[in-house]
Amino acid sequence: MLLSPQAERNWESLCSVLEDVLQDQSHKQLFALELGSGTGQHVIRFAQKMPFITWQPSDIKEESRDSIKAYIAATYAKTVLQPVHLDASEPWEKWAGLPRSSCDVIVAINLLQYSSFKTAQGIFSGAGQILRQNGLLITYGMYAINGTITPSSNEQLDAELRKMNPEWGLPDIDVLRQLAYGNGMRMERIVSHIWSFWGDWEMPFIIYTYSDFFPD
């Protein structure tokens, strides 16, 4: 199985925010899709802390899916399904056979800054199809705001990402808001989160809510 030191460091604080966001639904059994699950360390920890959620991990890479399978086996996780191949840039009909209105929650952690704009479009388009009424799309990472990236450490990260792949980089919150709106979702709130790793990094959660009755 794969091991990410960063994932091991930050899972607890990430989980705490998710627990707060989903606490008012803890009396129900929820179904959550995680996009870009990576090593599987996060989803396993989330499942241990939030047993009222059945988790569907996914990743585009076979080595990541193999790692997730290994974590499921090692921890005897009962509420984590076997990982599926899912390319979020594809139309939602190709999202591992997930039917329309089948998810209560979709989580994407540190995915958008490592994705093309086509993938960002796919995430919001797909979420608008497979989320149930009042379902939540929750993204986490670093963002630009109205075209501006601050502080300088975030600017440096954005430049490094674009060197690795010209299609990557910190997404703009206003652009994401528009993508959400165009797919029946409203940006409900931004939850501040500080990740202390080589300094303090502001990496907020953004919560979007889907509604069939979203106004024009």
PDB file of C-alpha atoms in Angstrom:
ATOM      1  CA  MET A   1       0.000   0.000   0.000  1.00  0.00           C
ATOM      2  CA  LEU A   2       1.054   3.594  -0.605  1.00  0.00           C
ATOM      3  CA  LEU A   3       1.831   6.000   2.226  1.00  0.00           C
ATOM      4  CA  SER A   4       1.549   9.788   1.994  1.00  0.00           C
ATOM      5  CA  PRO A   5       3.155  11.611   4.951  1.00  0.00           C
ATOM      6  CA  GLN A   6       0.989  14.659   4.184  1.00  0.00           C
ATOM      7  CA  ALA A   7      -2.209  12.605   4.278  1.00  0.00           C
ATOM      8  CA  GLU A   8      -1.136  11.091   7.582  1.00  0.00           C
ATOM      9  CA  ARG A   9      -0.494  14.539   9.017  1.00  0.00           C
ATOM     10  CA  ASN A  10      -3.685  16.271   7.938  1.00  0.00           C
ATOM     11  CA  TRP A  11      -6.425  13.618   7.966  1.00  0.00           C
ATOM     12  CA  GLU A  12      -7.567  14.445  11.497  1.00  0.00           C
ATOM     13  CA  SER A  13      -8.114  18.152  10.909  1.00  0.00           C
ATOM     14  CA  LEU A  14      -9.804  17.469   7.563  1.00  0.00           C
ATOM     15  CA  CYS A  15     -12.055  14.884   9.156  1.00  0.00           C
ATOM     16  CA  SER A  16     -13.003  17.307  11.926  1.00  0.00           C
ATOM     17  CA  VAL A  17     -14.323  19.813   9.375  1.00  0.00           C
ATOM     18  CA  LEU A  18     -16.260  17.131   7.485  1.00  0.00           C
ATOM     19  CA  GLU A  19     -17.779  15.890  10.729  1.00  0.00           C
ATOM     20  CA  ASP A  20     -18.950  19.410  11.556  1.00  0.00           C
ATOM     21  CA  VAL A  21     -20.438  19.906   8.087  1.00  0.00           C
ATOM     22  CA  LEU A  22     -22.245  16.552   8.077  1.00  0.00           C
ATOM     23  CA  GLN A  23     -23.164  16.318  11.763  1.00  0.00           C
ATOM     24  CA  ASP A  24     -26.784  17.375  11.240  1.00  0.00           C
ATOM     25  CA  GLN A  25     -27.244  14.389   8.910  1.00  0.00           C
ATOM     26  CA  SER A  26     -25.604  11.817  11.170  1.00  0.00           C
ATOM     27  CA  HIS A  27     -28.995  10.304  12.024  1.00  0.00           C
ATOM     28  CA  LYS A  28     -29.261   9.115   8.397  1.00  0.00           C
ATOM     29  CA  GLN A  29     -27.293   6.637   6.343  1.00  0.00           C
ATOM     30  CA  LEU A  30     -25.465   8.620   3.671  1.00  0.00           C
ATOM     31  CA  PHE A  31     -23.648   7.643   0.496  1.00  0.00           C
ATOM     32  CA  ALA A  32     -20.490   9.579  -0.375  1.00  0.00           C
ATOM     33  CA  LEU A  33     -18.273   9.554  -3.445  1.00  0.00           C
ATOM     34  CA  GLU A  34     -14.652  10.609  -3.032  1.00  0.00           C
ATOM     35  CA  LEU A  35     -13.003  11.831  -6.222  1.00  0.00           C
ATOM     36  CA  GLY A  36      -9.257  11.340  -6.528  1.00  0.00           C
ATOM     37  CA  SER A  37      -8.909   9.182  -3.421  1.00  0.00           C
ATOM     38  CA  GLY A  38      -5.160   8.756  -3.879  1.00  0.00           C
ATOM     39  CA  THR A  39      -3.518   6.404  -1.383  1.00  0.00           C
ATOM     40  CA  GLY A  40      -6.774   5.681   0.461  1.00  0.00           C
ATOM     41  CA  GLN A  41      -5.551   6.969   3.822  1.00  0.00           C
ATOM     42  CA  HIS A  42      -8.157   9.730   3.980  1.00  0.00           C
ATOM     43  CA  VAL A  43     -11.207   7.675   3.065  1.00  0.00           C
ATOM     44  CA  ILE A  44     -10.344   4.946   5.567  1.00  0.00           C
ATOM     45  CA  ARG A  45      -9.991   7.476   8.382  1.00  0.00           C
ATOM     46  CA  PHE A  46     -13.177   9.281   7.350  1.00  0.00           C
ATOM     47  CA  ALA A  47     -15.055   5.977   7.440  1.00  0.00           C
ATOM     48  CA  GLN A  48     -13.765   5.189  10.917  1.00  0.00           C
ATOM     49  CA  LYS A  49     -14.893   8.570  12.238  1.00  0.00           C
ATOM     50  CA  MET A  50     -18.200   8.790  10.364  1.00  0.00           C
ATOM     51  CA  PRO A  51     -19.785   5.318  10.383  1.00  0.00           C
ATOM     52  CA  PHE A  52     -23.122   6.705   9.143  1.00  0.00           C
ATOM     53  CA  ILE A  53     -21.566   7.181   5.680  1.00  0.00           C
ATOM     54  CA  THR A  54     -20.879   4.521   3.063  1.00  0.00           C
ATOM     55  CA  TRP A  55     -17.887   5.667   1.050  1.00  0.00           C
ATOM     56  CA  GLN A  56     -17.168   5.032  -2.622  1.00  0.00           C
ATOM     57  CA  PRO A  57     -13.495   5.829  -3.269  1.00  0.00           C
ATOM     58  CA  SER A  58     -12.294   6.420  -6.807  1.00  0.00           C
ATOM     59  CA  ASP A  59      -9.107   7.228  -8.652  1.00  0.00           C
ATOM     60  CA  ILE A  60      -7.863   7.337 -12.203  1.00  0.00           C
ATOM     61  CA  LYS A  61      -4.613   5.536 -11.310  1.00  0.00           C
ATOM     62  CA  GLU A  62      -4.447   1.767 -10.915  1.00  0.00           C
ATOM     63  CA  GLU A  63      -1.681   1.968  -8.292  1.00  0.00           C
ATOM     64  CA  SER A  64      -3.869   4.223  -6.161  1.00  0.00           C
ATOM     65  CA  ARG A  65      -6.841   1.859  -6.454  1.00  0.00           C
ATOM     66  CA  ASP A  66      -4.600  -1.050  -5.450  1.00  0.00           C
ATOM     67  CA  SER A  67      -3.442   0.924  -2.406  1.00  0.00           C
ATOM     68  CA  ILE A  68      -7.038   1.682  -1.415  1.00  0.00           C
ATOM     69  CA  LYS A  69      -7.897  -2.003  -1.669  1.00  0.00           C
ATOM     70  CA  ALA A  70      -4.957  -2.819   0.598  1.00  0.00           C
ATOM     71  CA  TYR A  71      -6.091  -0.279   3.224  1.00  0.00           C
ATOM     72  CA  ILE A  72      -9.626  -1.651   3.127  1.00  0.00           C
ATOM     73  CA  ALA A  73      -8.302  -5.175   3.692  1.00  0.00           C
ATOM     74  CA  ALA A  74      -5.849  -4.120   6.422  1.00  0.00           C
ATOM     75  CA  THR A  75      -8.433  -2.153   8.414  1.00  0.00           C
ATOM     76  CA  TYR A  76     -11.432  -4.428   7.794  1.00  0.00           C
ATOM     77  CA  ALA A  77     -13.366  -1.336   6.734  1.00  0.00           C
ATOM     78  CA  LYS A  78     -17.053  -2.186   6.463  1.00  0.00           C
ATOM     79  CA  THR A  79     -18.314   1.109   5.079  1.00  0.00           C
ATOM     80  CA  VAL A  80     -15.737   1.620   2.321  1.00  0.00           C
ATOM     81  CA  LEU A  81     -16.581   0.054  -1.023  1.00  0.00           C
ATOM     82  CA  GLN A  82     -13.986  -1.259  -3.428  1.00  0.00           C
ATOM     83  CA  PRO A  83     -12.431   1.617  -5.399  1.00  0.00           C
ATOM     84  CA  VAL A  84     -13.560   2.341  -8.937  1.00  0.00           C
ATOM     85  CA  HIS A  85     -11.846   3.896 -11.910  1.00  0.00           C
ATOM     86  CA  LEU A  86     -13.348   7.337 -12.442  1.00  0.00           C
ATOM     87  CA  ASP A  87     -12.104  10.093 -14.720  1.00  0.00           C
ATOM     88  CA  ALA A  88     -13.982  13.213 -13.648  1.00  0.00           C
ATOM     89  CA  SER A  89     -13.284  14.897 -16.983  1.00  0.00           C
ATOM     90  CA  GLU A  90     -15.557  12.350 -18.657  1.00  0.00           C
ATOM     91  CA  PRO A  91     -19.349  12.752 -18.940  1.00  0.00           C
ATOM     92  CA  TRP A  92     -21.159  11.639 -15.788  1.00  0.00           C
ATOM     93  CA  GLU A  93     -22.597   8.622 -17.618  1.00  0.00           C
ATOM     94  CA  LYS A  94     -19.065   7.197 -17.534  1.00  0.00           C
ATOM     95  CA  TRP A  95     -18.657   7.743 -13.789  1.00  0.00           C
ATOM     96  CA  ALA A  96     -18.335   4.054 -12.877  1.00  0.00           C
ATOM     97  CA  GLY A  97     -22.028   3.412 -13.480  1.00  0.00           C
ATOM     98  CA  LEU A  98     -23.198   5.670 -10.665  1.00  0.00           C
ATOM     99  CA  PRO A  99     -26.869   6.464 -11.342  1.00  0.00           C
ATOM    100  CA  ARG A 100     -28.429   9.900 -11.361  1.00  0.00           C
ATOM    101  CA  SER A 101     -29.335  11.245  -7.892  1.00  0.00           C
ATOM    102  CA  SER A 102     -27.411   8.493  -6.098  1.00  0.00           C
ATOM    103  CA  CYS A 103     -25.021  10.478  -3.872  1.00  0.00           C
ATOM    104  CA  ASP A 104     -25.583  12.527  -0.751  1.00  0.00           C
ATOM    105  CA  VAL A 105     -22.027  13.852  -0.686  1.00  0.00           C
ATOM    106  CA  ILE A 106     -19.167  14.228  -3.154  1.00  0.00           C
ATOM    107  CA  VAL A 107     -15.735  15.043  -1.732  1.00  0.00           C
ATOM    108  CA  ALA A 108     -12.721  16.269  -3.712  1.00  0.00           C
ATOM    109  CA  ILE A 109      -9.614  16.905  -1.593  1.00  0.00           C
ATOM    110  CA  ASN A 110      -6.577  18.567  -3.188  1.00  0.00           C
ATOM    111  CA  LEU A 111      -7.879  17.599  -6.611  1.00  0.00           C
ATOM    112  CA  LEU A 112      -8.769  20.809  -8.402  1.00  0.00           C
ATOM    113  CA  GLN A 113      -5.307  22.373  -8.343  1.00  0.00           C
ATOM    114  CA  TYR A 114      -3.909  19.214  -9.949  1.00  0.00           C
ATOM    115  CA  SER A 115      -6.583  19.139 -12.642  1.00  0.00           C
ATOM    116  CA  SER A 116      -7.322  20.716 -15.988  1.00  0.00           C
ATOM    117  CA  PHE A 117     -10.234  23.101 -16.429  1.00  0.00           C
ATOM    118  CA  LYS A 118     -11.979  20.308 -18.344  1.00  0.00           C
ATOM    119  CA  THR A 119     -11.793  18.168 -15.207  1.00  0.00           C
ATOM    120  CA  ALA A 120     -13.155  21.009 -13.069  1.00  0.00           C
ATOM    121  CA  GLN A 121     -16.037  21.368 -15.503  1.00  0.00           C
ATOM    122  CA  GLY A 122     -16.598  17.619 -15.348  1.00  0.00           C
ATOM    123  CA  ILE A 123     -16.663  17.599 -11.534  1.00  0.00           C
ATOM    124  CA  PHE A 124     -19.411  20.204 -11.363  1.00  0.00           C
ATOM    125  CA  SER A 125     -21.340  18.803 -14.304  1.00  0.00           C
ATOM    126  CA  GLY A 126     -21.209  15.289 -12.863  1.00  0.00           C
ATOM    127  CA  ALA A 127     -22.101  16.466  -9.376  1.00  0.00           C
ATOM    128  CA  GLY A 128     -25.145  18.222 -10.796  1.00  0.00           C
ATOM    129  CA  GLN A 129     -26.339  14.869 -12.106  1.00  0.00           C
ATOM    130  CA  ILE A 130     -25.526  12.353  -9.385  1.00  0.00           C
ATOM    131  CA  LEU A 131     -26.178  14.415  -6.240  1.00  0.00           C
ATOM    132  CA  ARG A 132     -29.528  13.959  -4.548  1.00  0.00           C
ATOM    133  CA  GLN A 133     -31.739  16.892  -3.643  1.00  0.00           C
ATOM    134  CA  ASN A 134     -29.815  19.076  -1.139  1.00  0.00           C
ATOM    135  CA  GLY A 135     -26.724  16.933  -1.651  1.00  0.00           C
ATOM    136  CA  LEU A 136     -23.307  18.460  -1.007  1.00  0.00           C
ATOM    137  CA  LEU A 137     -20.219  18.878  -3.149  1.00  0.00           C
ATOM    138  CA  ILE A 138     -17.257  19.592  -0.866  1.00  0.00           C
ATOM    139  CA  THR A 139     -13.938  20.719  -2.323  1.00  0.00           C
ATOM    140  CA  TYR A 140     -10.724  21.409  -0.441  1.00  0.00           C
ATOM    141  CA  GLY A 141      -7.486  23.018  -1.525  1.00  0.00           C
ATOM    142  CA  MET A 142      -5.895  26.312  -2.438  1.00  0.00           C
ATOM    143  CA  TYR A 143      -7.646  28.876  -4.609  1.00  0.00           C
ATOM    144  CA  ALA A 144      -7.272  32.173  -6.434  1.00  0.00           C
ATOM    145  CA  ILE A 145      -9.820  34.874  -5.635  1.00  0.00           C
ATOM    146  CA  ASN A 146     -10.964  37.072  -8.511  1.00  0.00           C
ATOM    147  CA  GLY A 147      -7.763  36.290 -10.375  1.00  0.00           C
ATOM    148  CA  THR A 148      -5.504  37.081  -7.421  1.00  0.00           C
ATOM    149  CA  ILE A 149      -3.375  34.529  -5.594  1.00  0.00           C
ATOM    150  CA  THR A 150      -2.114  35.310  -2.104  1.00  0.00           C
ATOM    151  CA  PRO A 151       0.155  34.929  -0.195  1.00  0.00           C
ATOM    152  CA  SER A 152       3.389  34.647  -2.172  1.00  0.00           C
ATOM    153  CA  SER A 153       3.814  30.991  -1.137  1.00  0.00           C
ATOM    154  CA  ASN A 154       0.567  30.192  -2.954  1.00  0.00           C
ATOM    155  CA  GLU A 155       1.809  32.084  -6.008  1.00  0.00           C
ATOM    156  CA  GLN A 156       4.949  29.962  -5.962  1.00  0.00           C
ATOM    157  CA  LEU A 157       2.908  26.782  -5.683  1.00  0.00           C
ATOM    158  CA  ASP A 158       0.725  27.846  -8.610  1.00  0.00           C
ATOM    159  CA  ALA A 159       3.823  28.508 -10.730  1.00  0.00           C
ATOM    160  CA  GLU A 160       5.321  25.143  -9.791  1.00  0.00           C
ATOM    161  CA  LEU A 161       2.107  23.322 -10.674  1.00  0.00           C
ATOM    162  CA  ARG A 162       1.948  25.028 -14.062  1.00  0.00           C
ATOM    163  CA  LYS A 163       5.547  24.025 -14.755  1.00  0.00           C
ATOM    164  CA  MET A 164       4.611  20.414 -14.019  1.00  0.00           C
ATOM    165  CA  ASN A 165       1.539  20.656 -16.249  1.00  0.00           C
ATOM    166  CA  PRO A 166       0.361  23.859 -17.995  1.00  0.00           C
ATOM    167  CA  GLU A 167      -3.258  22.803 -17.416  1.00  0.00           C
ATOM    168  CA  TRP A 168      -2.817  22.652 -13.627  1.00  0.00           C
ATOM    169  CA  GLY A 169      -2.876  25.504 -11.143  1.00  0.00           C
ATOM    170  CA  LEU A 170      -4.936  27.081  -8.386  1.00  0.00           C
ATOM    171  CA  PRO A 171      -8.567  27.407  -9.527  1.00  0.00           C
ATOM    172  CA  ASP A 172     -10.413  30.688  -9.118  1.00  0.00           C
ATOM    173  CA  ILE A 173     -13.224  30.686  -6.569  1.00  0.00           C
ATOM    174  CA  ASP A 174     -15.384  32.948  -8.734  1.00  0.00           C
ATOM    175  CA  VAL A 175     -15.014  30.605 -11.720  1.00  0.00           C
ATOM    176  CA  LEU A 176     -15.957  27.638  -9.542  1.00  0.00           C
ATOM    177  CA  ARG A 177     -18.983  29.549  -8.262  1.00  0.00           C
ATOM    178  CA  GLN A 178     -20.149  30.043 -11.843  1.00  0.00           C
ATOM    179  CA  LEU A 179     -19.584  26.373 -12.685  1.00  0.00           C
ATOM    180  CA  ALA A 180     -21.627  25.415  -9.641  1.00  0.00           C
ATOM    181  CA  TYR A 181     -24.457  27.794 -10.552  1.00  0.00           C
ATOM    182  CA  GLY A 182     -24.585  26.438 -14.099  1.00  0.00           C
ATOM    183  CA  ASN A 183     -25.092  22.926 -12.744  1.00  0.00           C
ATOM    184  CA  GLY A 184     -27.801  23.546 -10.169  1.00  0.00           C
ATOM    185  CA  MET A 185     -25.569  24.203  -7.168  1.00  0.00           C
ATOM    186  CA  ARG A 186     -25.117  27.134  -4.867  1.00  0.00           C
ATOM    187  CA  MET A 187     -21.878  27.940  -3.087  1.00  0.00           C
ATOM    188  CA  GLU A 188     -23.179  27.877   0.469  1.00  0.00           C
ATOM    189  CA  ARG A 189     -20.114  28.638   2.528  1.00  0.00           C
ATOM    190  CA  ILE A 190     -16.362  28.634   2.791  1.00  0.00           C
ATOM    191  CA  VAL A 191     -14.887  26.979   5.867  1.00  0.00           C
ATOM    192  CA  SER A 192     -11.463  28.292   6.778  1.00  0.00           C
ATOM    193  CA  HIS A 193      -8.799  25.661   7.393  1.00  0.00           C
ATOM    194  CA  ILE A 194      -5.143  26.203   8.237  1.00  0.00           C
ATOM    195  CA  TRP A 195      -2.703  23.439   7.383  1.00  0.00           C
ATOM    196  CA  SER A 196       0.576  23.776   9.254  1.00  0.00           C
ATOM    197  CA  PHE A 197       3.261  22.200   7.089  1.00  0.00           C
ATOM    198  CA  TRP A 198       6.412  24.180   6.307  1.00  0.00           C
ATOM    199  CA  GLY A 199       4.450  27.169   7.631  1.00  0.00           C
ATOM    200  CA  ASP A 200       0.747  27.948   7.859  1.00  0.00           C
ATOM    201  CA  TRP A 201      -1.203  27.444   4.628  1.00  0.00           C
ATOM    202  CA  GLU A 202      -4.763  28.695   4.180  1.00  0.00           C
ATOM    203  CA  MET A 203      -6.609  25.801   2.501  1.00  0.00           C
ATOM    204  CA  PRO A 204     -10.366  26.261   2.856  1.00  0.00           C
ATOM    205  CA  PHE A 205     -13.226  23.874   2.298  1.00  0.00           C
ATOM    206  CA  ILE A 206     -15.939  25.089  -0.080  1.00  0.00           C
ATOM    207  CA  ILE A 207     -19.434  23.648   0.370  1.00  0.00           C
ATOM    208  CA  TYR A 208     -21.879  23.604  -2.549  1.00  0.00           C
ATOM    209  CA  THR A 209     -25.509  22.499  -2.248  1.00  0.00           C
ATOM    210  CA  TYR A 210     -27.468  20.971  -5.124  1.00  0.00           C
ATOM    211  CA  SER A 211     -31.166  21.662  -5.618  1.00  0.00           C
ATOM    212  CA  ASP A 212     -33.620  20.516  -8.300  1.00  0.00           C
ATOM    213  CA  PHE A 213     -35.461  23.750  -7.719  1.00  0.00           C
ATOM    214  CA  PHE A 214     -32.480  26.052  -8.152  1.00  0.00           C
ATOM    215  CA  PRO A 215     -33.780  29.423  -9.356  1.00  0.00           C
ATOM    216  CA  ASP A 216     -32.915  30.801 -12.792  1.00  0.00           C
TER     217      ASP A 216
END
